[in-house]
Amino acid sequence: VNVQWSAKAVDDDGSTLPWLSVYQAEDYINAVPQRNTDSAPRSGFIVITADREEVAELRIPVSQGGAPDPWWVELLWHCAALQQVDG
């Protein structure tokens, strides 16, 4: 059976994910995320569809964790904790 398929990255509402690029080749897809510089995690789906109605859509959940705090934020937390201990 000859089936043409396509892949895209979308959010819950079906809008394109700006942080995840999906590249399609003949027999595979490649998903490339951008670096998350925000502390909040983000998520969406890679949706694979075929040009034939009898082939069901495939939704693959994807997520990316938030960026860690810079090293100096952790240092400030430690200094604040030491000040509380020393009184």
mmCIF file of N, CA, C and O in Angstrom:
data_model
loop_
_atom_site.group_PDB
_atom_site.id
_atom_site.type_symbol
_atom_site.label_atom_id
_atom_site.label_comp_id
_atom_site.label_asym_id
_atom_site.label_seq_id
_atom_site.Cartn_x
_atom_site.Cartn_y
_atom_site.Cartn_z
ATOM 1 N N VAL A 1 0.847 -1.176 0.000
ATOM 2 C CA VAL A 1 0.000 0.000 0.000
ATOM 3 C C VAL A 1 0.890 1.235 0.000
ATOM 4 O O VAL A 1 1.773 1.372 0.834
ATOM 5 N N ASN A 2 0.616 2.131 -0.912
ATOM 6 C CA ASN A 2 1.378 3.370 -1.008
ATOM 7 C C ASN A 2 0.678 4.450 -0.192
ATOM 8 O O ASN A 2 -0.434 4.864 -0.516
ATOM 9 N N VAL A 3 1.317 4.883 0.883
ATOM 10 C CA VAL A 3 0.728 5.895 1.776
ATOM 11 C C VAL A 3 1.699 7.058 1.906
ATOM 12 O O VAL A 3 2.878 6.867 2.169
ATOM 13 N N GLN A 4 1.186 8.258 1.721
ATOM 14 C CA GLN A 4 1.963 9.470 1.973
ATOM 15 C C GLN A 4 1.629 9.933 3.385
ATOM 16 O O GLN A 4 0.469 9.897 3.791
ATOM 17 N N TRP A 5 2.620 10.362 4.137
ATOM 18 C CA TRP A 5 2.377 10.789 5.506
ATOM 19 C C TRP A 5 3.045 12.129 5.754
ATOM 20 O O TRP A 5 3.942 12.540 5.031
ATOM 21 N N SER A 6 2.589 12.799 6.789
ATOM 22 C CA SER A 6 3.178 14.080 7.179
ATOM 23 C C SER A 6 3.268 14.143 8.696
ATOM 24 O O SER A 6 2.547 13.440 9.402
ATOM 25 N N ALA A 7 4.155 14.993 9.182
ATOM 26 C CA ALA A 7 4.358 15.141 10.627
ATOM 27 C C ALA A 7 4.479 16.615 10.958
ATOM 28 O O ALA A 7 5.020 17.410 10.182
ATOM 29 N N LYS A 8 3.941 16.989 12.121
ATOM 30 C CA LYS A 8 4.037 18.367 12.594
ATOM 31 C C LYS A 8 4.033 18.367 14.114
ATOM 32 O O LYS A 8 3.608 17.405 14.746
ATOM 33 N N ALA A 9 4.519 19.455 14.707
ATOM 34 C CA ALA A 9 4.535 19.625 16.160
ATOM 35 C C ALA A 9 3.474 20.651 16.526
ATOM 36 O O ALA A 9 3.473 21.763 15.992
ATOM 37 N N VAL A 10 2.549 20.270 17.427
ATOM 38 C CA VAL A 10 1.436 21.151 17.796
ATOM 39 C C VAL A 10 1.234 21.162 19.311
ATOM 40 O O VAL A 10 1.669 20.252 20.021
ATOM 41 N N ASP A 11 0.513 22.186 19.788
ATOM 42 C CA ASP A 11 0.125 22.249 21.196
ATOM 43 C C ASP A 11 -1.264 21.636 21.370
ATOM 44 O O ASP A 11 -1.836 21.076 20.428
ATOM 45 N N ASP A 12 -1.832 21.758 22.562
ATOM 46 C CA ASP A 12 -3.153 21.179 22.844
ATOM 47 C C ASP A 12 -4.247 21.721 21.933
ATOM 48 O O ASP A 12 -5.227 21.041 21.658
ATOM 49 N N ASP A 13 -4.097 22.968 21.488
ATOM 50 C CA ASP A 13 -5.100 23.608 20.633
ATOM 51 C C ASP A 13 -4.878 23.346 19.146
ATOM 52 O O ASP A 13 -5.646 23.820 18.318
ATOM 53 N N GLY A 14 -3.798 22.645 18.810
ATOM 54 C CA GLY A 14 -3.506 22.373 17.409
ATOM 55 C C GLY A 14 -2.634 23.412 16.739
ATOM 56 O O GLY A 14 -2.345 23.311 15.548
ATOM 57 N N SER A 15 -2.186 24.412 17.509
ATOM 58 C CA SER A 15 -1.299 25.441 16.957
ATOM 59 C C SER A 15 0.130 24.901 16.873
ATOM 60 O O SER A 15 0.551 24.100 17.711
ATOM 61 N N THR A 16 0.865 25.377 15.892
ATOM 62 C CA THR A 16 2.246 24.946 15.696
ATOM 63 C C THR A 16 3.103 25.303 16.904
ATOM 64 O O THR A 16 3.011 26.408 17.429
ATOM 65 N N LEU A 17 3.929 24.352 17.336
ATOM 66 C CA LEU A 17 4.871 24.623 18.433
ATOM 67 C C LEU A 17 6.043 25.434 17.891
ATOM 68 O O LEU A 17 6.759 24.970 17.006
ATOM 69 N N PRO A 18 6.294 26.628 18.423
ATOM 70 C CA PRO A 18 7.414 27.426 17.924
ATOM 71 C C PRO A 18 8.778 26.904 18.390
ATOM 72 O O PRO A 18 9.800 27.255 17.806
ATOM 73 N N TRP A 19 8.789 26.052 19.402
ATOM 74 C CA TRP A 19 10.061 25.608 19.979
ATOM 75 C C TRP A 19 10.502 24.221 19.505
ATOM 76 O O TRP A 19 11.560 23.741 19.903
ATOM 77 N N LEU A 20 9.697 23.580 18.650
ATOM 78 C CA LEU A 20 10.049 22.233 18.190
ATOM 79 C C LEU A 20 9.877 22.147 16.678
ATOM 80 O O LEU A 20 8.770 22.301 16.158
ATOM 81 N N SER A 21 10.978 21.932 15.975
ATOM 82 C CA SER A 21 10.937 21.774 14.521
ATOM 83 C C SER A 21 10.906 20.291 14.188
ATOM 84 O O SER A 21 11.652 19.501 14.767
ATOM 85 N N VAL A 22 10.029 19.924 13.264
ATOM 86 C CA VAL A 22 9.920 18.529 12.826
ATOM 87 C C VAL A 22 10.290 18.476 11.350
ATOM 88 O O VAL A 22 9.675 19.158 10.519
ATOM 89 N N TYR A 23 11.310 17.684 11.048
ATOM 90 C CA TYR A 23 11.766 17.500 9.675
ATOM 91 C C TYR A 23 11.396 16.090 9.239
ATOM 92 O O TYR A 23 11.612 15.131 9.977
ATOM 93 N N GLN A 24 10.877 15.992 8.047
ATOM 94 C CA GLN A 24 10.377 14.721 7.538
ATOM 95 C C GLN A 24 11.254 14.242 6.394
ATOM 96 O O GLN A 24 11.549 14.994 5.471
ATOM 97 N N ALA A 25 11.659 12.979 6.471
ATOM 98 C CA ALA A 25 12.379 12.323 5.378
ATOM 99 C C ALA A 25 11.466 11.233 4.829
ATOM 100 O O ALA A 25 10.322 11.096 5.248
ATOM 101 N N GLU A 26 11.980 10.452 3.921
ATOM 102 C CA GLU A 26 11.142 9.420 3.300
ATOM 103 C C GLU A 26 10.661 8.375 4.297
ATOM 104 O O GLU A 26 9.509 7.960 4.277
ATOM 105 N N ASP A 27 11.532 7.965 5.204
ATOM 106 C CA ASP A 27 11.149 6.878 6.112
ATOM 107 C C ASP A 27 11.379 7.183 7.594
ATOM 108 O O ASP A 27 11.392 6.285 8.414
ATOM 109 N N TYR A 28 11.557 8.445 7.939
ATOM 110 C CA TYR A 28 11.691 8.816 9.354
ATOM 111 C C TYR A 28 11.402 10.304 9.520
ATOM 112 O O TYR A 28 11.342 11.051 8.544
ATOM 113 N N ILE A 29 11.219 10.706 10.787
ATOM 114 C CA ILE A 29 11.116 12.130 11.101
ATOM 115 C C ILE A 29 12.214 12.468 12.108
ATOM 116 O O ILE A 29 12.688 11.605 12.839
ATOM 117 N N ASN A 30 12.581 13.725 12.130
ATOM 118 C CA ASN A 30 13.584 14.212 13.066
ATOM 119 C C ASN A 30 12.988 15.417 13.784
ATOM 120 O O ASN A 30 12.569 16.376 13.135
ATOM 121 N N ALA A 31 12.911 15.368 15.095
ATOM 122 C CA ALA A 31 12.375 16.464 15.896
ATOM 123 C C ALA A 31 13.534 17.160 16.605
ATOM 124 O O ALA A 31 14.312 16.512 17.304
ATOM 125 N N VAL A 32 13.627 18.471 16.415
ATOM 126 C CA VAL A 32 14.736 19.242 16.970
ATOM 127 C C VAL A 32 14.169 20.378 17.834
ATOM 128 O O VAL A 32 13.585 21.319 17.308
ATOM 129 N N PRO A 33 14.341 20.276 19.162
ATOM 130 C CA PRO A 33 13.831 21.344 20.032
ATOM 131 C C PRO A 33 14.817 22.501 20.126
ATOM 132 O O PRO A 33 16.017 22.329 19.974
ATOM 133 N N GLN A 34 14.273 23.681 20.391
ATOM 134 C CA GLN A 34 15.106 24.821 20.739
ATOM 135 C C GLN A 34 15.353 24.777 22.243
ATOM 136 O O GLN A 34 14.561 24.195 22.991
ATOM 137 N N ARG A 35 16.420 25.362 22.680
ATOM 138 C CA ARG A 35 16.736 25.403 24.110
ATOM 139 C C ARG A 35 15.660 26.181 24.865
ATOM 140 O O ARG A 35 15.244 27.260 24.441
ATOM 141 N N ASN A 36 15.206 25.620 25.967
ATOM 142 C CA ASN A 36 14.208 26.281 26.805
ATOM 143 C C ASN A 36 14.939 27.179 27.800
ATOM 144 O O ASN A 36 15.607 26.701 28.704
ATOM 145 N N THR A 37 14.811 28.481 27.633
ATOM 146 C CA THR A 37 15.462 29.430 28.541
ATOM 147 C C THR A 37 14.524 29.907 29.632
ATOM 148 O O THR A 37 14.930 30.663 30.510
ATOM 149 N N ASP A 38 13.281 29.449 29.600
ATOM 150 C CA ASP A 38 12.286 29.804 30.608
ATOM 151 C C ASP A 38 12.296 28.733 31.701
ATOM 152 O O ASP A 38 12.602 27.569 31.447
ATOM 153 N N SER A 39 11.937 29.106 32.907
ATOM 154 C CA SER A 39 11.939 28.124 34.001
ATOM 155 C C SER A 39 10.742 27.178 33.930
ATOM 156 O O SER A 39 10.763 26.113 34.549
ATOM 157 N N ALA A 40 9.717 27.534 33.168
ATOM 158 C CA ALA A 40 8.525 26.684 33.068
ATOM 159 C C ALA A 40 8.727 25.579 32.030
ATOM 160 O O ALA A 40 9.264 25.835 30.948
ATOM 161 N N PRO A 41 8.308 24.360 32.352
ATOM 162 C CA PRO A 41 8.375 23.296 31.341
ATOM 163 C C PRO A 41 7.345 23.558 30.246
ATOM 164 O O PRO A 41 6.423 24.362 30.416
ATOM 165 N N ARG A 42 7.503 22.893 29.124
ATOM 166 C CA ARG A 42 6.551 23.036 28.028
ATOM 167 C C ARG A 42 6.288 21.677 27.390
ATOM 168 O O ARG A 42 7.102 20.766 27.512
ATOM 169 N N SER A 43 5.149 21.577 26.721
ATOM 170 C CA SER A 43 4.772 20.283 26.155
ATOM 171 C C SER A 43 3.912 20.473 24.917
ATOM 172 O O SER A 43 3.446 21.576 24.621
ATOM 173 N N GLY A 44 3.701 19.388 24.213
ATOM 174 C CA GLY A 44 2.888 19.385 23.008
ATOM 175 C C GLY A 44 2.844 17.986 22.431
ATOM 176 O O GLY A 44 3.038 16.994 23.153
ATOM 177 N N PHE A 45 2.636 17.904 21.138
ATOM 178 C CA PHE A 45 2.533 16.617 20.453
ATOM 179 C C PHE A 45 3.215 16.684 19.098
ATOM 180 O O PHE A 45 3.190 17.721 18.437
ATOM 181 N N ILE A 46 3.786 15.571 18.689
ATOM 182 C CA ILE A 46 4.140 15.373 17.298
ATOM 183 C C ILE A 46 2.978 14.580 16.714
ATOM 184 O O ILE A 46 2.627 13.513 17.219
ATOM 185 N N VAL A 47 2.355 15.125 15.688
ATOM 186 C CA VAL A 47 1.190 14.497 15.076
ATOM 187 C C VAL A 47 1.592 13.965 13.705
ATOM 188 O O VAL A 47 2.090 14.724 12.856
ATOM 189 N N ILE A 48 1.390 12.684 13.510
ATOM 190 C CA ILE A 48 1.693 12.039 12.236
ATOM 191 C C ILE A 48 0.374 11.633 11.592
ATOM 192 O O ILE A 48 -0.435 10.947 12.214
ATOM 193 N N THR A 49 0.169 12.082 10.362
ATOM 194 C CA THR A 49 -1.065 11.767 9.644
ATOM 195 C C THR A 49 -0.719 11.179 8.284
ATOM 196 O O THR A 49 0.346 11.458 7.713
ATOM 197 N N ALA A 50 -1.640 10.370 7.785
ATOM 198 C CA ALA A 50 -1.494 9.756 6.469
ATOM 199 C C ALA A 50 -2.550 10.316 5.530
ATOM 200 O O ALA A 50 -3.554 10.881 5.964
ATOM 201 N N ASP A 51 -2.328 10.137 4.241
ATOM 202 C CA ASP A 51 -3.292 10.635 3.259
ATOM 203 C C ASP A 51 -4.437 9.647 3.014
ATOM 204 O O ASP A 51 -5.240 9.832 2.122
ATOM 205 N N ARG A 52 -4.538 8.631 3.835
ATOM 206 C CA ARG A 52 -5.613 7.640 3.706
ATOM 207 C C ARG A 52 -6.441 7.636 4.977
ATOM 208 O O ARG A 52 -5.900 7.557 6.083
ATOM 209 N N GLU A 53 -7.751 7.718 4.842
ATOM 210 C CA GLU A 53 -8.650 7.792 5.992
ATOM 211 C C GLU A 53 -8.576 6.570 6.892
ATOM 212 O O GLU A 53 -8.783 6.667 8.100
ATOM 213 N N GLU A 54 -8.286 5.415 6.331
ATOM 214 C CA GLU A 54 -8.268 4.194 7.138
ATOM 215 C C GLU A 54 -7.025 4.084 8.026
ATOM 216 O O GLU A 54 -6.932 3.207 8.882
ATOM 217 N N VAL A 55 -6.069 4.997 7.849
ATOM 218 C CA VAL A 55 -4.867 5.030 8.686
ATOM 219 C C VAL A 55 -5.076 6.095 9.760
ATOM 220 O O VAL A 55 -5.199 7.280 9.457
ATOM 221 N N ALA A 56 -5.132 5.661 11.007
ATOM 222 C CA ALA A 56 -5.410 6.577 12.122
ATOM 223 C C ALA A 56 -4.247 7.536 12.364
ATOM 224 O O ALA A 56 -3.081 7.186 12.172
ATOM 225 N N GLU A 57 -4.589 8.732 12.817
ATOM 226 C CA GLU A 57 -3.597 9.731 13.214
ATOM 227 C C GLU A 57 -2.834 9.226 14.438
ATOM 228 O O GLU A 57 -3.402 8.589 15.313
ATOM 229 N N LEU A 58 -1.551 9.506 14.485
ATOM 230 C CA LEU A 58 -0.712 9.128 15.622
ATOM 231 C C LEU A 58 -0.263 10.403 16.315
ATOM 232 O O LEU A 58 0.302 11.298 15.688
ATOM 233 N N ARG A 59 -0.535 10.501 17.639
ATOM 234 C CA ARG A 59 -0.123 11.664 18.442
ATOM 235 C C ARG A 59 0.915 11.200 19.459
ATOM 236 O O ARG A 59 0.615 10.394 20.327
ATOM 237 N N ILE A 60 2.095 11.752 19.367
ATOM 238 C CA ILE A 60 3.190 11.390 20.265
ATOM 239 C C ILE A 60 3.417 12.562 21.222
ATOM 240 O O ILE A 60 3.784 13.660 20.787
ATOM 241 N N PRO A 61 3.190 12.355 22.542
ATOM 242 C CA PRO A 61 3.424 13.460 23.480
ATOM 243 C C PRO A 61 4.914 13.786 23.591
ATOM 244 O O PRO A 61 5.758 12.888 23.604
ATOM 245 N N VAL A 62 5.216 15.079 23.639
ATOM 246 C CA VAL A 62 6.592 15.550 23.814
ATOM 247 C C VAL A 62 6.601 16.598 24.917
ATOM 248 O O VAL A 62 5.625 17.307 25.126
ATOM 249 N N SER A 63 7.695 16.668 25.644
ATOM 250 C CA SER A 63 7.817 17.693 26.684
ATOM 251 C C SER A 63 9.282 18.077 26.845
ATOM 252 O O SER A 63 10.180 17.326 26.459
ATOM 253 N N GLN A 64 9.475 19.235 27.412
ATOM 254 C CA GLN A 64 10.822 19.738 27.685
ATOM 255 C C GLN A 64 10.789 20.439 29.031
ATOM 256 O O GLN A 64 9.923 21.291 29.275
ATOM 257 N N GLY A 65 11.702 20.069 29.902
ATOM 258 C CA GLY A 65 11.774 20.674 31.226
ATOM 259 C C GLY A 65 12.198 22.130 31.154
ATOM 260 O O GLY A 65 12.740 22.595 30.154
ATOM 261 N N GLY A 66 11.926 22.833 32.228
ATOM 262 C CA GLY A 66 12.323 24.232 32.318
ATOM 263 C C GLY A 66 13.821 24.374 32.516
ATOM 264 O O GLY A 66 14.506 23.441 32.936
ATOM 265 N N ALA A 67 14.309 25.537 32.207
ATOM 266 C CA ALA A 67 15.737 25.806 32.375
ATOM 267 C C ALA A 67 16.076 25.902 33.862
ATOM 268 O O ALA A 67 15.299 26.444 34.643
ATOM 269 N N PRO A 68 17.219 25.385 34.261
ATOM 270 C CA PRO A 68 17.622 25.524 35.665
ATOM 271 C C PRO A 68 18.007 26.969 35.964
ATOM 272 O O PRO A 68 18.323 27.742 35.067
ATOM 273 N N ASP A 69 17.943 27.323 37.240
ATOM 274 C CA ASP A 69 18.387 28.653 37.644
ATOM 275 C C ASP A 69 19.875 28.792 37.365
ATOM 276 O O ASP A 69 20.630 27.816 37.460
ATOM 277 N N PRO A 70 20.335 29.982 37.050
ATOM 278 C CA PRO A 70 21.773 30.188 36.879
ATOM 279 C C PRO A 70 22.516 29.840 38.178
ATOM 280 O O PRO A 70 21.946 29.893 39.268
ATOM 281 N N TRP A 71 23.794 29.528 38.085
ATOM 282 C CA TRP A 71 24.586 29.101 39.248
ATOM 283 C C TRP A 71 24.569 30.126 40.371
ATOM 284 O O TRP A 71 24.559 29.788 41.531
ATOM 285 N N TRP A 72 24.507 31.417 40.024
ATOM 286 C CA TRP A 72 24.564 32.443 41.060
ATOM 287 C C TRP A 72 23.274 32.511 41.869
ATOM 288 O O TRP A 72 23.296 32.956 43.016
ATOM 289 N N VAL A 73 22.147 32.066 41.328
ATOM 290 C CA VAL A 73 20.905 32.040 42.108
ATOM 291 C C VAL A 73 21.034 31.027 43.230
ATOM 292 O O VAL A 73 20.669 31.283 44.373
ATOM 293 N N GLU A 74 21.593 29.869 42.910
ATOM 294 C CA GLU A 74 21.809 28.829 43.931
ATOM 295 C C GLU A 74 22.776 29.341 45.001
ATOM 296 O O GLU A 74 22.580 29.115 46.198
ATOM 297 N N LEU A 75 23.806 30.067 44.596
ATOM 298 C CA LEU A 75 24.765 30.621 45.546
ATOM 299 C C LEU A 75 24.073 31.610 46.488
ATOM 300 O O LEU A 75 24.312 31.598 47.700
ATOM 301 N N LEU A 76 23.185 32.445 45.955
ATOM 302 C CA LEU A 76 22.449 33.391 46.802
ATOM 303 C C LEU A 76 21.568 32.661 47.814
ATOM 304 O O LEU A 76 21.462 33.078 48.970
ATOM 305 N N TRP A 77 20.936 31.569 47.397
ATOM 306 C CA TRP A 77 20.102 30.784 48.323
ATOM 307 C C TRP A 77 20.951 30.223 49.462
ATOM 308 O O TRP A 77 20.551 30.242 50.622
ATOM 309 N N HIS A 78 22.138 29.719 49.142
ATOM 310 C CA HIS A 78 23.022 29.184 50.168
ATOM 311 C C HIS A 78 23.487 30.272 51.132
ATOM 312 O O HIS A 78 23.537 30.063 52.341
ATOM 313 N N CYS A 79 23.814 31.442 50.603
ATOM 314 C CA CYS A 79 24.245 32.551 51.461
ATOM 315 C C CYS A 79 23.114 32.994 52.381
ATOM 316 O O CYS A 79 23.342 33.239 53.572
ATOM 317 N N ALA A 80 21.900 33.048 51.873
ATOM 318 C CA ALA A 80 20.748 33.425 52.692
ATOM 319 C C ALA A 80 20.513 32.385 53.778
ATOM 320 O O ALA A 80 20.228 32.737 54.933
ATOM 321 N N ALA A 81 20.669 31.116 53.468
ATOM 322 C CA ALA A 81 20.477 30.064 54.460
ATOM 323 C C ALA A 81 21.553 30.151 55.539
ATOM 324 O O ALA A 81 21.257 29.967 56.741
ATOM 325 N N LEU A 82 22.808 30.437 55.165
ATOM 326 C CA LEU A 82 23.879 30.567 56.154
ATOM 327 C C LEU A 82 23.635 31.771 57.076
ATOM 328 O O LEU A 82 23.904 31.692 58.267
ATOM 329 N N GLN A 83 23.104 32.858 56.542
ATOM 330 C CA GLN A 83 22.807 34.024 57.367
ATOM 331 C C GLN A 83 21.732 33.689 58.409
ATOM 332 O O GLN A 83 21.805 34.148 59.537
ATOM 333 N N GLN A 84 20.765 32.892 58.027
ATOM 334 C CA GLN A 84 19.705 32.525 58.956
ATOM 335 C C GLN A 84 20.250 31.632 60.068
ATOM 336 O O GLN A 84 19.852 31.748 61.214
ATOM 337 N N VAL A 85 21.176 30.747 59.713
ATOM 338 C CA VAL A 85 21.761 29.847 60.713
ATOM 339 C C VAL A 85 22.634 30.642 61.687
ATOM 340 O O VAL A 85 22.578 30.427 62.896
ATOM 341 N N ASP A 86 23.433 31.570 61.176
ATOM 342 C CA ASP A 86 24.322 32.371 62.026
ATOM 343 C C ASP A 86 23.571 33.393 62.844
ATOM 344 O O ASP A 86 24.083 33.892 63.833
ATOM 345 N N GLY A 87 22.332 33.695 62.438
ATOM 346 C CA GLY A 87 21.483 34.614 63.214
ATOM 347 C C GLY A 87 21.817 36.008 62.978
ATOM 348 O O GLY A 87 21.651 36.969 63.524
#
